[in-house]
Coordinates of C-alpha atoms and ligand atoms in Angstrom, one line a residue:
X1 CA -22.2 -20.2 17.3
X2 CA -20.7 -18.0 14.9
X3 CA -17.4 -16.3 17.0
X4 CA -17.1 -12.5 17.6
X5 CA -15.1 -10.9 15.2
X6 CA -12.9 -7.6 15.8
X7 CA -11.7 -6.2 12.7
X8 CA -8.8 -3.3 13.3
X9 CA -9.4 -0.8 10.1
X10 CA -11.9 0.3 7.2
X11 CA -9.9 0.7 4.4
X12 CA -9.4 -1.6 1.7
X13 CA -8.9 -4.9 3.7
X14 CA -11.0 -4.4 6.8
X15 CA -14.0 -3.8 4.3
X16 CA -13.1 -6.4 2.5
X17 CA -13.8 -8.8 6.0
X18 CA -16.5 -7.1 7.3
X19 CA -18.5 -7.6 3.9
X20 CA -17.6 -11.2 3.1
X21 CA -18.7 -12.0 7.0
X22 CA -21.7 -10.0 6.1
X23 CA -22.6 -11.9 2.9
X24 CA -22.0 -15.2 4.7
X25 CA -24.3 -13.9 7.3
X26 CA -22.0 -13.7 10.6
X27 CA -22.8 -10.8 12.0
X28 CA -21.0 -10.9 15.1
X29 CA -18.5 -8.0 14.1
X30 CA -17.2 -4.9 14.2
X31 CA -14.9 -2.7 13.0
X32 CA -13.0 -0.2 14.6
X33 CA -11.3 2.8 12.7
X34 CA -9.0 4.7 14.5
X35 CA -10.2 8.2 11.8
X36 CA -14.1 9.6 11.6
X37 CA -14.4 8.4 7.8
X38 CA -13.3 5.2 6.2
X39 CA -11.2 4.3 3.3
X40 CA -7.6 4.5 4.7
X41 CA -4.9 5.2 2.4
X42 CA -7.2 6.5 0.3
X43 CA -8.7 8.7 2.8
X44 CA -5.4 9.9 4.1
X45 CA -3.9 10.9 0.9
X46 CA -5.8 13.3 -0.5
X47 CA -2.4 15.0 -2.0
X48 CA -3.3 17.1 -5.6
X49 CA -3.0 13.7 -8.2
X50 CA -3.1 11.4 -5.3
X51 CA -4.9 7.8 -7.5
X52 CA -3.7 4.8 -8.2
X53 CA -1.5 3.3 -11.2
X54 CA -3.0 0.1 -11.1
X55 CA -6.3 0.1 -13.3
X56 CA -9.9 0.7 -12.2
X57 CA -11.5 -2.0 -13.1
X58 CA -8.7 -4.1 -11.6
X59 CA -8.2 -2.1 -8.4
X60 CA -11.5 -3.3 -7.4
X61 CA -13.2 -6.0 -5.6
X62 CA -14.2 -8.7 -7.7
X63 CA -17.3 -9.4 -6.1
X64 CA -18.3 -5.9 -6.5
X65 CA -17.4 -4.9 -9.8
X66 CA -17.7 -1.1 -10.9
X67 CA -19.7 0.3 -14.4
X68 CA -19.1 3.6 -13.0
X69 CA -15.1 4.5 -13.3
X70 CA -14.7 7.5 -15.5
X71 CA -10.9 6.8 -16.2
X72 CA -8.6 3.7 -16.9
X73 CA -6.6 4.8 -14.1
X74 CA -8.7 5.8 -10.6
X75 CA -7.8 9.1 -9.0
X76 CA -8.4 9.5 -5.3
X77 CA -11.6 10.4 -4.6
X78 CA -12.9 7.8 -6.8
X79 CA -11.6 4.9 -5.3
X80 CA -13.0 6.9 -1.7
X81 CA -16.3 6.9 -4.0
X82 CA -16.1 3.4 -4.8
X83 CA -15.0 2.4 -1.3
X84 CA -18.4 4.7 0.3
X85 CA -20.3 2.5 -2.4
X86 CA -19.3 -0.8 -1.0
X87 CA -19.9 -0.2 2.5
X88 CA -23.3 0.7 1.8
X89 CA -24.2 -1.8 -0.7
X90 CA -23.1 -4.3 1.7
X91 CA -24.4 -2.2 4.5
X92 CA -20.9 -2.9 7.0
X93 CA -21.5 1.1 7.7
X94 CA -23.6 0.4 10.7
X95 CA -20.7 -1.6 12.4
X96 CA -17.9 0.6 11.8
X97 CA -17.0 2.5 14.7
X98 CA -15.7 5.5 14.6
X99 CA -12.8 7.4 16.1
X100 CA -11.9 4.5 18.1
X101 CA -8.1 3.5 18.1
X102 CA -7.1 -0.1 19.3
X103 CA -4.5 1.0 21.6
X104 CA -4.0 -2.7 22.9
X105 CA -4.8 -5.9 22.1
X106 CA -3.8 -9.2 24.7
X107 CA -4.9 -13.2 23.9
X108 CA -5.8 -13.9 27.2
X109 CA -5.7 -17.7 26.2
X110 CA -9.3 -17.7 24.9
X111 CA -10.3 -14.5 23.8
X112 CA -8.4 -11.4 22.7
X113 CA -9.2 -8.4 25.1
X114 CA -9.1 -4.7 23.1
X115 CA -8.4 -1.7 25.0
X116 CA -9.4 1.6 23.3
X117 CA -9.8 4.8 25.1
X118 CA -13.5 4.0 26.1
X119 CA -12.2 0.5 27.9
X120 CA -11.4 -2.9 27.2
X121 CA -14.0 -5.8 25.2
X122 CA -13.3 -9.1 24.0
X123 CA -13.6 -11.1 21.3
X124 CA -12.3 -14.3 19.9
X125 CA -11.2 -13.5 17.0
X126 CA -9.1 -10.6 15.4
X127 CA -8.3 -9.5 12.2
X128 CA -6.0 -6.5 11.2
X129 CA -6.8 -4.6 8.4
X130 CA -4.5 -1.8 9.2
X131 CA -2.0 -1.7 5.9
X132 CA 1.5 -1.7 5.1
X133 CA 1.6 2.5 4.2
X134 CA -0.4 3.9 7.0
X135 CA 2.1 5.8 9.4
X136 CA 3.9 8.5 7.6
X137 CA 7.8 8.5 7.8
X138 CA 8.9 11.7 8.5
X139 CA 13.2 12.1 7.8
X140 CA 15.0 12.6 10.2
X141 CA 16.5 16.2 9.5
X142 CA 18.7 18.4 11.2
X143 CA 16.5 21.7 11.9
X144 CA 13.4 20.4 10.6
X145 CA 11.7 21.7 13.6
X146 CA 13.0 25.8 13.0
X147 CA 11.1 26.2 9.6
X148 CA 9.3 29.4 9.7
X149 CA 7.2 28.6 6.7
X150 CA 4.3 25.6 6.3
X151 CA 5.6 22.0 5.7
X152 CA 3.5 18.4 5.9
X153 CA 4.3 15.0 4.9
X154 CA 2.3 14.7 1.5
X155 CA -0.1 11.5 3.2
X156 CA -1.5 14.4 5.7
X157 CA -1.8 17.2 2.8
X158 CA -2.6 21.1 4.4
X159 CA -5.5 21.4 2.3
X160 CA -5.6 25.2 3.6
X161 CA -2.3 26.2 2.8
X162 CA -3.0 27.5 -1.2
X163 CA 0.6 26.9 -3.0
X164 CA 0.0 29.9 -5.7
X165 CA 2.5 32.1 -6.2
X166 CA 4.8 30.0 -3.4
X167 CA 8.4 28.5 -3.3
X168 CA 8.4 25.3 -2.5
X169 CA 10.3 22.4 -1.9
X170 CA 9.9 18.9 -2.0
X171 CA 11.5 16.3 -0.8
X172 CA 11.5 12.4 -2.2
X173 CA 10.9 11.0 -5.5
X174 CA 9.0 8.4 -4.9
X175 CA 5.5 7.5 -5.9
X176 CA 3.6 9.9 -4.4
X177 CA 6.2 12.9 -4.9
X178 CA 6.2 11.7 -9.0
X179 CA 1.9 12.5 -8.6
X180 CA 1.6 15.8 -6.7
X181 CA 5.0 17.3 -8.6
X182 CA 3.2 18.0 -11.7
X183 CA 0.1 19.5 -10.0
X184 CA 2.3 21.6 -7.5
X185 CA 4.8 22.4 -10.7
X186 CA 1.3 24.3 -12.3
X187 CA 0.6 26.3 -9.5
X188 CA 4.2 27.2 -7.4
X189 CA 6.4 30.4 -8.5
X190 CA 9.4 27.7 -8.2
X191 CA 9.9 24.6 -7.1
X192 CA 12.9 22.4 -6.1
X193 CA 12.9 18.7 -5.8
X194 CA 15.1 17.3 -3.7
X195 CA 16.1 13.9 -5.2
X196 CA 18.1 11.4 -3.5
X197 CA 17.9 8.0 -5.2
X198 CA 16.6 8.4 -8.7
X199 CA 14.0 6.2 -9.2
X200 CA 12.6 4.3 -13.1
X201 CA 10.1 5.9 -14.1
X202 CA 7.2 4.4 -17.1
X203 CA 4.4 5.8 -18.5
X204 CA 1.2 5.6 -17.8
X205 CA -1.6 5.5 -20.3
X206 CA -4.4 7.1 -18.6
X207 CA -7.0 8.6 -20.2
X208 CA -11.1 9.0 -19.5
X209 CA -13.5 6.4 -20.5
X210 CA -15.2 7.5 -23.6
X211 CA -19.3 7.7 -23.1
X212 CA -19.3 4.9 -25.2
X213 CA -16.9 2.6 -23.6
X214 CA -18.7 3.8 -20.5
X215 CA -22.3 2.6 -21.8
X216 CA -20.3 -0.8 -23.3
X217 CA -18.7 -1.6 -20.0
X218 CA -22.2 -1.2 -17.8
X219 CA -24.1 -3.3 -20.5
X220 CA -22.3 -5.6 -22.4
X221 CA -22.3 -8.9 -20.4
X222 CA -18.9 -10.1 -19.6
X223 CA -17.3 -6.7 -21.0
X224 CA -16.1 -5.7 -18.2
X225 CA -15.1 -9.0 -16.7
X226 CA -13.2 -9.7 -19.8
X227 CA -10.9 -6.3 -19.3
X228 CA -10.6 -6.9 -16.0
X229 CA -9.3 -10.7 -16.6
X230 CA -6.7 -9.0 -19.2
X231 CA -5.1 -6.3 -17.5
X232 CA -4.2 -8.9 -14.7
X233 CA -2.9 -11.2 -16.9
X234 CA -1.2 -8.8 -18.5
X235 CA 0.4 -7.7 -15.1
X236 CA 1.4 -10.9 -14.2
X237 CA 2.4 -12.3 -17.8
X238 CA 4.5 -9.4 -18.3
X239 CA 5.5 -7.3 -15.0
X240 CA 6.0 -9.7 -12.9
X241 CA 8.7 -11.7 -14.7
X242 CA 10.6 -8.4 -14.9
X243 CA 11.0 -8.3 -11.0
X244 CA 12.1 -12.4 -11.1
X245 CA 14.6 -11.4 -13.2
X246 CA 13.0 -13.1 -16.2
X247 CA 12.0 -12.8 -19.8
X248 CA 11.1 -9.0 -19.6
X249 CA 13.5 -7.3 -17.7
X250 CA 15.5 -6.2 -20.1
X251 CA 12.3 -4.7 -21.7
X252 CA 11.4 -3.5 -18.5
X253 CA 14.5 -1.5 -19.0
X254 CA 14.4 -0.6 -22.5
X255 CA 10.9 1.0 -22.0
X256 CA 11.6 3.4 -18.9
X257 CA 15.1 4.0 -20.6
X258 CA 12.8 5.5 -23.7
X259 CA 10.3 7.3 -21.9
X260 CA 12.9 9.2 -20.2
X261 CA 14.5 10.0 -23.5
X262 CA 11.5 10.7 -25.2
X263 CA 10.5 12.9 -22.3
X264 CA 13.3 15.3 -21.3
X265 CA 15.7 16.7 -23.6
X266 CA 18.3 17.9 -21.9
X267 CA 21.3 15.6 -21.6
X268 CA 22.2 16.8 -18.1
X269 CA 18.7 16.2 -16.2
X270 CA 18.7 12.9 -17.7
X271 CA 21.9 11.9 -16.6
X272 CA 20.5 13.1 -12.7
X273 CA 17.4 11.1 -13.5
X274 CA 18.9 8.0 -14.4
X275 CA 19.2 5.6 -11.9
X276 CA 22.0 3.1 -11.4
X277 CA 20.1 0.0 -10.1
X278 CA 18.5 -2.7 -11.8
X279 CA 14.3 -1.4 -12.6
X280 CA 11.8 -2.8 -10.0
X281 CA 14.3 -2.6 -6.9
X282 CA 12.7 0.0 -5.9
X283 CA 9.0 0.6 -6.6
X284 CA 8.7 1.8 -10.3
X285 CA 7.0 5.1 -10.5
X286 CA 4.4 4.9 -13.5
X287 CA 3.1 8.3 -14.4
X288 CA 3.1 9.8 -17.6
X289 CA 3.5 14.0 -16.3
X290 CA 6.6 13.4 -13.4
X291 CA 9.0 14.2 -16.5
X292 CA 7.5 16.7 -18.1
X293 CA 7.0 18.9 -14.6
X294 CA 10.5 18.4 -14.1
X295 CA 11.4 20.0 -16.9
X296 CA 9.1 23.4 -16.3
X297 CA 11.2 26.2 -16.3
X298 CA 10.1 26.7 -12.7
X299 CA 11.2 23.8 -11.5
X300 CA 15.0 22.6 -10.6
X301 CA 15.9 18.6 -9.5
X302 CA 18.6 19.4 -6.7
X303 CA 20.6 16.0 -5.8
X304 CA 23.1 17.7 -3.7
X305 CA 22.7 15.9 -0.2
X306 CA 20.6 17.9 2.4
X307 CA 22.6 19.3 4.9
X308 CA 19.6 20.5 7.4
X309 CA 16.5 22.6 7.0
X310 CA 17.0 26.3 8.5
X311 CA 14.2 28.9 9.0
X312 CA 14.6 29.4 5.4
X313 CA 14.9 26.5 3.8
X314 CA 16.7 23.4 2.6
X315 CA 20.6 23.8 3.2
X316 CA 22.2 21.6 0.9
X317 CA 26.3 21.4 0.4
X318 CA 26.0 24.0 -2.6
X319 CA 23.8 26.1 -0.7
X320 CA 20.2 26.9 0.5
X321 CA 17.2 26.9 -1.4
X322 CA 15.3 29.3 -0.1
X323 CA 11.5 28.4 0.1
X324 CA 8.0 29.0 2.1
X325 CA 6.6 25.4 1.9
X326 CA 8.1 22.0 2.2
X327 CA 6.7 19.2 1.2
X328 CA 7.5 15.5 3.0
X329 CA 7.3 12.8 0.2
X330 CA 9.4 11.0 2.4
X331 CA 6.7 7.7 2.3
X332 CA 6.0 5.5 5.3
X333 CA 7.3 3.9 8.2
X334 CA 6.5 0.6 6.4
X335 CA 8.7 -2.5 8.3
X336 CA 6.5 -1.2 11.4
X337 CA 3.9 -3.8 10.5
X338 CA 1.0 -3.0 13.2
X339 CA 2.6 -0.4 15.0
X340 CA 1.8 1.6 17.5
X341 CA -0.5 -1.4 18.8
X342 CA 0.6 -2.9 22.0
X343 CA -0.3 -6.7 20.9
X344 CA 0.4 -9.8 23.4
X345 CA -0.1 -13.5 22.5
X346 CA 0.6 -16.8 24.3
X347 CA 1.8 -16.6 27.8
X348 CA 2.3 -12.7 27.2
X349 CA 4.3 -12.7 24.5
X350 CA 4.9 -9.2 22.7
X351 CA 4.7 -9.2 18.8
X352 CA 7.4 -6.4 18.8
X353 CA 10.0 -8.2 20.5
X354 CA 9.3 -11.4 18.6
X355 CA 9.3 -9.6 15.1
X356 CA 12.4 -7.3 16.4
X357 CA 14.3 -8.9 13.5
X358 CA 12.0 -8.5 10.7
X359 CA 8.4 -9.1 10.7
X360 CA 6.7 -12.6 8.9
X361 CA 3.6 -14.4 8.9
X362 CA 2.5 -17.9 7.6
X363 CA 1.1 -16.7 4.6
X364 CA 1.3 -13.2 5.3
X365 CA -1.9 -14.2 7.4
X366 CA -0.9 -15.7 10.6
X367 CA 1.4 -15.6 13.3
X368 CA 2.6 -18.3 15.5
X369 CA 1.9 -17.7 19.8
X370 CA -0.5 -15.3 18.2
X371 CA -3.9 -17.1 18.1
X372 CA -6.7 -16.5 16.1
X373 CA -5.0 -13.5 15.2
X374 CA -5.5 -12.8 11.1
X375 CA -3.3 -10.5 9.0
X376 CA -4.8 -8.9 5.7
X377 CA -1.4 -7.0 3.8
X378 CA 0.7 -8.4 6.2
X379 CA 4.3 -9.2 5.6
X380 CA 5.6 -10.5 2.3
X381 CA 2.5 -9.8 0.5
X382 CA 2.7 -6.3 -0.9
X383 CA 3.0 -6.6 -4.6
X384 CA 5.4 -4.4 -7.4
X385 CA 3.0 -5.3 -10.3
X386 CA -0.3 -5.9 -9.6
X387 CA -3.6 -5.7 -7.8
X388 CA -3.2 -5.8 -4.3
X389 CA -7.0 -6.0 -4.0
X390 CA -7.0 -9.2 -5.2
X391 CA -4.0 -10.1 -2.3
X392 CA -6.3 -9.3 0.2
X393 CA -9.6 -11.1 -1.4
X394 CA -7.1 -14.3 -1.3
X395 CA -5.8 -13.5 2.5
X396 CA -9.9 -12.9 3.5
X397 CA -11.2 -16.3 1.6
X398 CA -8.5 -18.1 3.8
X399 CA -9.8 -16.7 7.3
X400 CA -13.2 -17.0 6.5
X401 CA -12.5 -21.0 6.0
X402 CA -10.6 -20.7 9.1
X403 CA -13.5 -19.3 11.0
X404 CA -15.8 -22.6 11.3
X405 CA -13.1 -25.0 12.6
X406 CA -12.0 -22.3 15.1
X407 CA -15.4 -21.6 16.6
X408 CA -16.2 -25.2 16.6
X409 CA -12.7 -25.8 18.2
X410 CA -11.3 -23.4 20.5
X411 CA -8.4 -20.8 19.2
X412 CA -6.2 -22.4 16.8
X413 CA -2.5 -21.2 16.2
X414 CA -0.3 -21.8 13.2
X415 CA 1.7 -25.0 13.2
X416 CA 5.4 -24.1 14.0
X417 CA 5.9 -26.5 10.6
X418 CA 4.4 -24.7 8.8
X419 CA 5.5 -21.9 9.7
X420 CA 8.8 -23.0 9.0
X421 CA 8.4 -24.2 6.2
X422 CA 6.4 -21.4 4.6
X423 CA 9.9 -19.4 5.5
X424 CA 11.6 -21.8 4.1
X425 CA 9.9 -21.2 0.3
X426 CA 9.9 -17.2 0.9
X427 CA 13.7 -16.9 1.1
X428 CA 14.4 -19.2 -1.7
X429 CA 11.6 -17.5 -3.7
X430 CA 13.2 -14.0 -2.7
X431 CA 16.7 -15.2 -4.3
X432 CA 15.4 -14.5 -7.5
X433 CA 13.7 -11.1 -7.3
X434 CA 15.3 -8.1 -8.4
X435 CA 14.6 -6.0 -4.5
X436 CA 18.0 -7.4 -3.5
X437 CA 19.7 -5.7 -6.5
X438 CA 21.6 -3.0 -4.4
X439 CA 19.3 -1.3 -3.7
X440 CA 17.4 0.6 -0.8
X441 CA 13.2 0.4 -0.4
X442 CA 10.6 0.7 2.1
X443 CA 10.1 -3.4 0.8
X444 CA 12.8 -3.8 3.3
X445 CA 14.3 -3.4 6.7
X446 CA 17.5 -1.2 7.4
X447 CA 19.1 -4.6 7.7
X448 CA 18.1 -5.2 4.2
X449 CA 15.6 -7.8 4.9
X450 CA 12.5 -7.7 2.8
X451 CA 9.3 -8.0 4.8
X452 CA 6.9 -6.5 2.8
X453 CA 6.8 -7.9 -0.7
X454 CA 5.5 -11.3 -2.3
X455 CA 8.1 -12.8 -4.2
X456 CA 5.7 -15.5 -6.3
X457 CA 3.1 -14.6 -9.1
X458 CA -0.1 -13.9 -7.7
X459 CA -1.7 -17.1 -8.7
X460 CA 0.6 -18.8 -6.6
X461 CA -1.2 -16.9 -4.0
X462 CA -4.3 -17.3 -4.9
X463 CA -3.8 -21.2 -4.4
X464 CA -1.8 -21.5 -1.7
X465 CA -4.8 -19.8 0.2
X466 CA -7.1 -21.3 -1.4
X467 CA -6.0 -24.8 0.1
X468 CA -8.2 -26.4 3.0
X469 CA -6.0 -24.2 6.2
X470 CA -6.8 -26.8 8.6
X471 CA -3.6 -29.1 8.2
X472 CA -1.0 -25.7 9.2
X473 CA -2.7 -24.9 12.0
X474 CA -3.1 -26.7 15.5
X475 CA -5.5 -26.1 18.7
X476 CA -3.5 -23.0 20.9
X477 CA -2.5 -24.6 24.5
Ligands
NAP501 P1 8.5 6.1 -1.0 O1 8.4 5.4 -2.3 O2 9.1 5.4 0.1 O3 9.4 7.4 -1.4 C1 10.0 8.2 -0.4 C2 10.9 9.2 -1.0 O4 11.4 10.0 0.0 C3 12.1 8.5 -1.7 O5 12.4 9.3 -2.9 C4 13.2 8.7 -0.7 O6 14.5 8.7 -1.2 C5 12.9 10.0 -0.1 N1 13.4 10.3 1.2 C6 13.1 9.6 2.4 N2 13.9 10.1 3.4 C7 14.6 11.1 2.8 C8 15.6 11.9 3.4 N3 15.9 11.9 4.7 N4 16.2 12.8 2.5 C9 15.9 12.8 1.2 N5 15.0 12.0 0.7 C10 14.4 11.2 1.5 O7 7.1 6.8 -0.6 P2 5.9 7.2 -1.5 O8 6.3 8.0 -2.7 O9 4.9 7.8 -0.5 O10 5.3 5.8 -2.0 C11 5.2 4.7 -1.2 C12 4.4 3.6 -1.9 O11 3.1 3.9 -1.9 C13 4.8 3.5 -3.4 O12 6.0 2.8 -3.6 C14 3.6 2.7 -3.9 O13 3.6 1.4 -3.6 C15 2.5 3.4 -3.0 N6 1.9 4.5 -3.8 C16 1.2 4.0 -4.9 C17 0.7 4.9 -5.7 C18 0.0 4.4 -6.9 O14 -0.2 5.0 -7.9 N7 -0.5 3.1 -6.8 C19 0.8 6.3 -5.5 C20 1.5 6.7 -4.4 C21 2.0 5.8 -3.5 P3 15.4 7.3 -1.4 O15 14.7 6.6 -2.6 O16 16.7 7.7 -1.6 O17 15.1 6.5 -0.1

């Protein structure tokens, strides 16, 4: 009998699940999602410029592949677009539910036991679709609370707060802040950005589809396929190296060191910009109009360390910009895999207090004394350089093989072996990547652990999940 299956999350990964159980025609699921709409990140950030720097046709499922992007790289409401299409190609829609927050979730040695606010159900197996970048982070701010003006973090944007004609300020330089700067930049009477680790920064060559490429990647056969198949290839041929230290960092270097020549003139916002760390330590930014907005004559990078926020504004050791909006760019509480959830395994064991050190997962997938319990974007497999729809495609394909042995079985657990020796091969792989550089990143705990990337080339991955699971996992006593 096929098993009941709870999947935590329609974004990215819990549609993945719930469409590949559909197509194999278990139907015995259902999704809960905590908002009223799916899509995750990519319904949360709805910042202006909010998309994606990974391409279209590669930030994509593979068994769903798209004709209709309109631009090399998606913007936000596209990828929502795309994401509306799938669940209703696939028809998962029906078995979402909505506005329902797993609150708890306790293996009660044979099933695992939910508890939303309409009561408790049980299933026997659970997957977590919930994401790495799903709880904003907030800083923690002297004053932040005596603002008189507006202020949001920019992954809950205050679509009703118009910023024409305002002073605002923003604060982080990351990703997202490199996105909405520019649009903000356009609209804002001035704007300061409070920068407190620069970050490398390369361009992005966006642009719209022609009509013609358009018509050529709907109808001619293996078109699109064949673009797809590149621009991974190029991402791992060429970025990933970089971040192992290897053949292209140096170019890596060269080419964010020319883009921020070629891009702003002035000797002494370059010298601010420039960042002291080795490229990829921390996420790369790749946008092609953070630059130029910082060099609007509206628009000042202040690097002088915040002191607190005050009714007014941002105090800083020079003095206080004095501003009506603030912007949080300040990312996500990202180390916090599966937080808030209340999740107990084996014998009542809590997840928090066994991952209080850092969290892991065989594969990024499973967790010992945590049976039949399923990860998708779980720790260590975040990526710097590429796709990390095809991370979760990989981490999906390796519970569904899971699923018949389990329901013929009983719960199954992973092997503490394997466990260990998946460990084993992460920290040795980690030696070699560039996050340790001395640097700072949400990739890692304050204690400087990193528990969020993959340190291999995806194709590693890919086979390492593709292999029969069977042999790392054992029955759960
Ligand atoms: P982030 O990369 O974690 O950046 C947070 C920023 O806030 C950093 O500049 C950080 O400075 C700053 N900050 C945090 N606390 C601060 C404080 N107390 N005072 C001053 N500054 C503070 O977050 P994000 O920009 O939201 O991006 C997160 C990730 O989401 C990205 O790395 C990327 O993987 C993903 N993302 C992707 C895209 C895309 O195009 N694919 C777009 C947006 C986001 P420090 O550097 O000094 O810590």
């Amino acid at each position: 009998m096929a098993p009941d299956v709870a999947i935590i999350g329609a974004g990215f990964g819990g549609l993945c699940m719930a469409i590949q159980l559909e197509r194999a025609g278990v139907g015995s699921y259902t999704v809960f999602e905590k908002a009223d709409g799916l899509g995750g990140t990519w319904r949360d950030n709805s910042y202006p410029g909010a998309g994606c720097d990974i391409p279209s046709h590669l930030y994509s499922y593979s068994f769903e592949k798209y004709a209709s992007w309109t631009r090399r790289y998606p913007e936000q409401p596209e990828i929502l677009g795309y994401l509306e299409h799938c669940a209703d190609k696939y028809r998962v829609r029906r078995k979402i539910r909505f506005g329902a927050e797993v609150r708890r979730a306790a293996f009660d040695g044979l099933k695992w036991r939910l508890t939303t606010a309409n009561g408790t159900e049980t299933f026997d197996v659970l997957v977590m679709g919930v994401g790495q970048l799903n709880r904003p982070r907030l800083p923690d701010i002297a004053g932040m609370s005596d603002f008189a003006g507006v202020s949001f973090h920019s992954a809950r944007w205050n679509h009703d707060h118009d910023l024409t004609g305002r002073r605002v300020a923003v604060i982080g330089n990351g990703s997202s802040a490199a996105q909405l700067i520019p649009r903000v930049a356009e609209r804002a009477e001035r704007l300061y950005v409070f920068q407190r680790t620069p970050n490398w920064v390369i361009p992005k060559p966006d642009a719209a589809f022609s009509p013609l490429t358009r018509l050529a990647l709907r109808y001619v056969p293996g078109l699109q396929r064949a673009y797809r198949e590149w621009t991974y290839r190029y991402a791992e041929g060429a970025l990933y190296p970089a971040l192992a230290q290897g053949w292209s960092a140096g170019l890596l270097r060269q080419r964010a060191l020319r883009h921020l020549h070629d891009q702003v003139a002035d000797p002494a916002l370059r010298a601010k910009l420039a960042p002291g760390y080795p490229p990829g330590c921390k996420r790369v930014v790749i946008d092609s109009a953070f630059y130029p907005a910082l060099t609007r004559h509206n628009v000042e990078v202040v690097t002088d360390g915040i002191v607190r926020i005050t009714p007014k504004g941002v105090q800083t050791a020079d003095g206080t910009c004095e501003v009506d909006t603030i912007v949080y760019a300040t990312g996500f509480r990202s180390t916090e895999f599966l937080a808030p959830m209340e999740i107990t395994g084996l014998g009542g064991r809590s997840l928090e207090e066994q991952w209080k050190d850092g969290a892991e997962a065989y594969l990024g997938i499973s967790v010992q004394n945590f049976p039949n319990m399923f990860l998708l974007y779980g720790p260590n497999t975040n990526l710097g350089h590429n796709s990390i729809i095809f991370m979760i495609e990989c981490q999906v394909n390796h519970v569904m093989s899971c699923l018949p042995y389990l329901s013929a079985n009983g719960p199954i657990e992973v092997r503490p072996e394997a466990m260990a020796a998946w460990r084993g091969q992460l920290d040795a792989a980690m030696e070699r990547m560039v996050w340790g550089a001395g640097c700072q990143s949400w990739y890692k705990t304050d204690q400087g652990r990193v528990t969020n990337n993959w340190p291999g080339p995806t194709t590693l991955y890919r086979r390492l999940t593709a292999r029969p699971p069977i042999p790392a996992y054992r029955l759960a006593e």
